[in-house]
CSV table of C-alpha atoms in Angstrom, one decimal:
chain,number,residue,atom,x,y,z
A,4,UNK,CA,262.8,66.6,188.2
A,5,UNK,CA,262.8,64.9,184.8
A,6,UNK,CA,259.4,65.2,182.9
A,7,UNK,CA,259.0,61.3,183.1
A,8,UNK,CA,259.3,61.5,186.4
A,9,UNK,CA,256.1,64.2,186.8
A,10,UNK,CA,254.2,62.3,184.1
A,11,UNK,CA,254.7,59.3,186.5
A,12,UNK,CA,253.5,61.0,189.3
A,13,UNK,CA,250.4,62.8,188.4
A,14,UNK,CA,249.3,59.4,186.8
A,15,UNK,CA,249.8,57.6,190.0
A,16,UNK,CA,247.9,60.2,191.9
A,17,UNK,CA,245.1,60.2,189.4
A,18,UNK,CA,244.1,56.2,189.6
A,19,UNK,CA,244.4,57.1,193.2
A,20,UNK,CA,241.9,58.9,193.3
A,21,UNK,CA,239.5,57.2,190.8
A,22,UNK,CA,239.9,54.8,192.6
A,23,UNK,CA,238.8,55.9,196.1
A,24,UNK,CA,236.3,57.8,193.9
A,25,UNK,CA,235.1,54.3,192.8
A,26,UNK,CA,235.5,52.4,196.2
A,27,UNK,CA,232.6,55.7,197.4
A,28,UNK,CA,230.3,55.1,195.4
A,29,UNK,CA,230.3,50.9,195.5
A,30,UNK,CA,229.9,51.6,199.3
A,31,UNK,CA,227.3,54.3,198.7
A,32,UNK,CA,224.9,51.8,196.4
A,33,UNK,CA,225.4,48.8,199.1
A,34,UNK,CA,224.1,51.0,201.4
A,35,UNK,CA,221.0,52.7,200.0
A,36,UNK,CA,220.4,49.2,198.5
A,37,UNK,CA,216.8,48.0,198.2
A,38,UNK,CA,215.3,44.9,198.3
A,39,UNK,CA,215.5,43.2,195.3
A,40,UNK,CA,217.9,45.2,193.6
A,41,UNK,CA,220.8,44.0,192.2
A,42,UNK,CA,224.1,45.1,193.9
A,43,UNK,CA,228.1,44.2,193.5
A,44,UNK,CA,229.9,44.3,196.8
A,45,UNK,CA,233.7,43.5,196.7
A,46,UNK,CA,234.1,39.9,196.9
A,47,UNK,CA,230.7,38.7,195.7
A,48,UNK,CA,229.5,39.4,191.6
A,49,UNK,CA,225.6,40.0,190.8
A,50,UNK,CA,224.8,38.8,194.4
A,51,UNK,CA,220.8,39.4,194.3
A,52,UNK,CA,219.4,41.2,197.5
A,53,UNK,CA,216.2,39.0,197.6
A,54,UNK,CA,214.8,38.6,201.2
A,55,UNK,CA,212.1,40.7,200.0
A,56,UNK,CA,210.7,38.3,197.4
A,57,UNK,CA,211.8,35.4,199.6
A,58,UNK,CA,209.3,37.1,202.1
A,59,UNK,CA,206.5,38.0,199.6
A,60,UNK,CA,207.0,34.2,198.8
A,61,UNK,CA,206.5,33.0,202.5
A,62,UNK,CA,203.6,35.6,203.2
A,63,UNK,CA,201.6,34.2,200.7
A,64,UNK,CA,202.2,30.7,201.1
A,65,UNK,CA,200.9,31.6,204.9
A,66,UNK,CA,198.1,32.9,203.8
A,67,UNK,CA,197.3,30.2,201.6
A,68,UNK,CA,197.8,27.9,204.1
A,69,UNK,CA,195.8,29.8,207.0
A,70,UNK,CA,193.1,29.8,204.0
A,71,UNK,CA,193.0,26.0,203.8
A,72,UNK,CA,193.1,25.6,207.6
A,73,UNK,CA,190.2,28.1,208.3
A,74,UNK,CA,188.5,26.4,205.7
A,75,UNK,CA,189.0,22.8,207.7
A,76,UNK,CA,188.1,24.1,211.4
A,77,UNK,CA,185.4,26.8,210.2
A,78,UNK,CA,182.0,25.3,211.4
A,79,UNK,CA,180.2,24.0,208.2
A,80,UNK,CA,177.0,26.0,209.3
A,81,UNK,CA,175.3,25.1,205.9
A,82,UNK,CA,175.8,21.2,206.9
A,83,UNK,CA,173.5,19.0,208.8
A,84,UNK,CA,173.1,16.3,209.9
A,85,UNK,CA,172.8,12.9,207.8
A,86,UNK,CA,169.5,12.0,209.0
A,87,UNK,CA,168.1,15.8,207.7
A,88,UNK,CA,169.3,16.1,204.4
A,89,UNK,CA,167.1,16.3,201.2
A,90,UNK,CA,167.6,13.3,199.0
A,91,UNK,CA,166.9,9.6,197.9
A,92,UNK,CA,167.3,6.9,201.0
A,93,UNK,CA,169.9,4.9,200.2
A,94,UNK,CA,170.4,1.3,200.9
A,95,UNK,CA,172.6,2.1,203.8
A,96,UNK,CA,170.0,3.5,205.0
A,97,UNK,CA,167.5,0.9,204.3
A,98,UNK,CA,169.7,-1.6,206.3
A,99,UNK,CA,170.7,1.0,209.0
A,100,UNK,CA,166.9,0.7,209.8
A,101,UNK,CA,166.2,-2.7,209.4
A,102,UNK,CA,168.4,-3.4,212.1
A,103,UNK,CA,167.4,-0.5,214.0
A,104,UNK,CA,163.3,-1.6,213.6
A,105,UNK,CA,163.8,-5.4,213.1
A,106,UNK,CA,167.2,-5.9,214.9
A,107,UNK,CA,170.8,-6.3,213.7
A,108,UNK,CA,170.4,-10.2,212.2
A,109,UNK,CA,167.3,-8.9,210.2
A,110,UNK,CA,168.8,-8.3,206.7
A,111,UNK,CA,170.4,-11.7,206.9
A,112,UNK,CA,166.5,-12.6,206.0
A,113,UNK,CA,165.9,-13.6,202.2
A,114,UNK,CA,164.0,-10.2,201.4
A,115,UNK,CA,162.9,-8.5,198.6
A,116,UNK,CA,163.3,-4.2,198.0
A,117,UNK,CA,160.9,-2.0,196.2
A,118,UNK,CA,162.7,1.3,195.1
A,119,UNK,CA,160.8,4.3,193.8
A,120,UNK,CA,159.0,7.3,195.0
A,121,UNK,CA,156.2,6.0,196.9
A,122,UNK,CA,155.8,9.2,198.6
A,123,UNK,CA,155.0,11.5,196.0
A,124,UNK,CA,157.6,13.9,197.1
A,125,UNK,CA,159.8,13.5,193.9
A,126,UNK,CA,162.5,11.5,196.5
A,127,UNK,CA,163.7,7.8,196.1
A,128,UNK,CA,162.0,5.7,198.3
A,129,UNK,CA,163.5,2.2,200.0
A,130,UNK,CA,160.9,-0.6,201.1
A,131,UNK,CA,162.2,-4.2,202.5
A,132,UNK,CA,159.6,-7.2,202.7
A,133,UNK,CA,160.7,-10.5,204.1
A,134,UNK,CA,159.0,-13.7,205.9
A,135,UNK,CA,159.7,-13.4,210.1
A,136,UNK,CA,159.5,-16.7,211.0
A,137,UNK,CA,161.2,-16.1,214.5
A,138,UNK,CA,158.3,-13.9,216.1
A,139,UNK,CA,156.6,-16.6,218.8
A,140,UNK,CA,153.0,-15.3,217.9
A,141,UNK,CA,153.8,-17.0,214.5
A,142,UNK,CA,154.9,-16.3,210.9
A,143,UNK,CA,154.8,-12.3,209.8
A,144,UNK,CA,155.6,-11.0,207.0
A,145,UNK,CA,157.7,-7.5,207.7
A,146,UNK,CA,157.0,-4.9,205.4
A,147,UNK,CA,159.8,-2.0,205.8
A,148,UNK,CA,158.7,1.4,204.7
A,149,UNK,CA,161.8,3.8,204.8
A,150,UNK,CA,161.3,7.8,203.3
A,151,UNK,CA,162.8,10.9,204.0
A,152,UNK,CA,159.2,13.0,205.2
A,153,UNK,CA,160.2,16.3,205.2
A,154,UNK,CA,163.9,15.8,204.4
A,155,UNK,CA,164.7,13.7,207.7
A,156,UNK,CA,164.8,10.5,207.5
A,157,UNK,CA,161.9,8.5,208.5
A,158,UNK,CA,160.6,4.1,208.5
A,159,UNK,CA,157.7,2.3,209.5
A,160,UNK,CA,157.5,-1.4,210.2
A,161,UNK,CA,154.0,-3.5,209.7
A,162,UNK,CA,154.2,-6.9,210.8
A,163,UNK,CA,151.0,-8.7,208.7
A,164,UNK,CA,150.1,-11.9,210.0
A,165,UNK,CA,149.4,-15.1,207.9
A,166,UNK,CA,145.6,-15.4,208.6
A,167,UNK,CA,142.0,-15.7,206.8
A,168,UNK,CA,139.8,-14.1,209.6
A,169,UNK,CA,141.8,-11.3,209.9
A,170,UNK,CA,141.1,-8.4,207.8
A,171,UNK,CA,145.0,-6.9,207.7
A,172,UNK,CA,146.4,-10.1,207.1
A,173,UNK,CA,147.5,-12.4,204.1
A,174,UNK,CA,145.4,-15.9,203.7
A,175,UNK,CA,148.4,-18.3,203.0
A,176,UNK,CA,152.0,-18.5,204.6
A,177,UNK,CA,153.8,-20.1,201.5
A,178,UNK,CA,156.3,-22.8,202.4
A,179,UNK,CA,157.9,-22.3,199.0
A,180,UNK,CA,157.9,-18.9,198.7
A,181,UNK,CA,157.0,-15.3,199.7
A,182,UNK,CA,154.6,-13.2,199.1
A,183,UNK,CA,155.5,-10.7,196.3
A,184,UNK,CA,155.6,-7.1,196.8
A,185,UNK,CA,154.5,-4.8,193.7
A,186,UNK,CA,153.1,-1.5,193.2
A,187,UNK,CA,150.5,0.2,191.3
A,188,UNK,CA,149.6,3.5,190.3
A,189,UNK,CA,146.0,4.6,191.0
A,190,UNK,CA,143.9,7.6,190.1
A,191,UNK,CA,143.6,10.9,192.2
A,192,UNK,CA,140.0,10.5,192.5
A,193,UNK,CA,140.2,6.7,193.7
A,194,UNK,CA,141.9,7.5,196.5
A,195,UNK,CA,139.4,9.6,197.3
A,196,UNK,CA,136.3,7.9,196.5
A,197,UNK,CA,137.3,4.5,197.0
A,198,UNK,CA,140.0,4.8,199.8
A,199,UNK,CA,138.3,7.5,201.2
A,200,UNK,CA,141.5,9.8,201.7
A,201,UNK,CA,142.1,12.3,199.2
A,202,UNK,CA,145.8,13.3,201.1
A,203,UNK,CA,146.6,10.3,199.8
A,204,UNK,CA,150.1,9.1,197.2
A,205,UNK,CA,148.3,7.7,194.1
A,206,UNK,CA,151.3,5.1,194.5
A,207,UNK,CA,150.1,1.8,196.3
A,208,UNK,CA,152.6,-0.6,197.9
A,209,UNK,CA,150.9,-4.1,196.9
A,210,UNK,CA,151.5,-7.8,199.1
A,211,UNK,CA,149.7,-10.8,196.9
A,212,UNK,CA,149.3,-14.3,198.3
A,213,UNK,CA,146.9,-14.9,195.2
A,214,UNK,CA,144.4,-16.0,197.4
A,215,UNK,CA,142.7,-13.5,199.3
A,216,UNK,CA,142.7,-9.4,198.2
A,217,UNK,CA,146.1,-7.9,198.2
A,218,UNK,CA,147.0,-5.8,201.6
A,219,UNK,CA,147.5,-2.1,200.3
A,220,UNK,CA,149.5,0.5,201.7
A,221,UNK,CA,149.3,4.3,200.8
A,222,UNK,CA,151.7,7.2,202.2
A,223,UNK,CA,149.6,9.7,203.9
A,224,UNK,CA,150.7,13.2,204.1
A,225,UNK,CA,149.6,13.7,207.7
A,226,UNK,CA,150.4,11.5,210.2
A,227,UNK,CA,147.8,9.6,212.3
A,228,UNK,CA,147.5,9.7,216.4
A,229,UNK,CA,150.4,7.4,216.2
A,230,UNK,CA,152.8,9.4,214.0
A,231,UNK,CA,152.1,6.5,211.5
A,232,UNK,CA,151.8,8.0,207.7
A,233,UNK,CA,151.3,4.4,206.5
A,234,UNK,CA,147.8,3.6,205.5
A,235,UNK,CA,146.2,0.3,205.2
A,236,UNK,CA,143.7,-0.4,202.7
A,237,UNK,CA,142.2,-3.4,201.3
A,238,UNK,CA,139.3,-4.0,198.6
């Protein structure tokens, strides 16, 4: 056989078996791949194996999401109620009341609101005061007290008749105009001495008519027999 001929033989059977040499070991990497590697199978270039992340991806999003859901449905133990929590009284509140003590038309009255801590707890306070001319015993004027006593949410009504023989009463029902509501800070020891309670507020809620001694009101810290913590007081 001419030597061309060999030379053209032996390099025939040499790509052969390079290239079944080559064919192995593309089949062996596809399949010891892992995932996330990067693999070439015939047919497909720098195709990335990438379940694996796409998984990793999907498992946390999951878990974020359960996070977020057990975070909406777990039971807010550390929550309470509205009517329990620490804190000022808020007008809402003041009106939620004045329906609830006066009924549901009363805030349509012309009225006036004293805000401040009238309790001496360090809270805001909320206290309405309007002319009742609808009550068939005669004209009142309703004096709203609404506080938080002991973080739940708390209101007291007194209905104070227009009358000069009556000790807890105002003199003069003005036509023209109500009586004003004011407040006035007082001395520890005059609510002692002069009052005669030293469990007292020194903060006293104030109704003029400018013609008899104003009606006083003074937050007691203990209720009465009544559950009342309001107390009247006048000169």
């Amino acid at each position: 056989m001419p030597k061309l001929a060999t030379c053209y033989i032996l390099y025939g059977l040499t790509g052969l078996v390079a290239a079944t040499q080559i064919s192995q070991a593309q089949a062996g990497t596809a399949g010891n791949a892992q995932p996330g590697q990067v693999v070439n199978k015939p047919g497909i270039v720098g195709e990335t194996a990438s379940s694996g992340k796409m998984s990793t991806a999907t498992d946390t999003k999951s878990v974020a999401q359960g996070t977020a859901n057990a975070a909406i449905s777990a039971p807010a133990d550390n929550q309470t109620n509205h009517d329990d929590q620490a804190g000022p009284v808020t007008d809402n509140d003041l009106y939620r009341e004045m329906r609830m003590q006066a009924g549901q038309y009363a805030a349509r009255n012309m009225h006036q609101i004293l805000v401040g801590d009238f309790t001496c707890d360090g809270q805001i306070d909320r206290i309405a005061g309007w002319v009742d001319r609808d009550n068939p015993e005669g004209p009142f004027f309703d004096v709203l007290f609404v506080t938080r006593d002991g973080g739940k949410l708390s209101s007291e009504m007194k209905l104070i008749p227009f009358a000069q023989d009556k000790q807890f009463a105002l003199c003069v029902a003005d036509d023209t105009a109500p009586p004003p509501m004011s407040w006035q800070q007082v001395e520890p020891d005059y609510v002692r001495d002069v009052v005669g309670n030293a469990n007292l507020c020194t903060t006293a809620v104030r109704v003029e008519d400018f013609i008899c001694d104003a009606p006083q009101f003074y937050w007691n810290t203990i209720a009465d027999n009544n559950g009342d913590h309001w107390v009247f007081y006048r000169n």
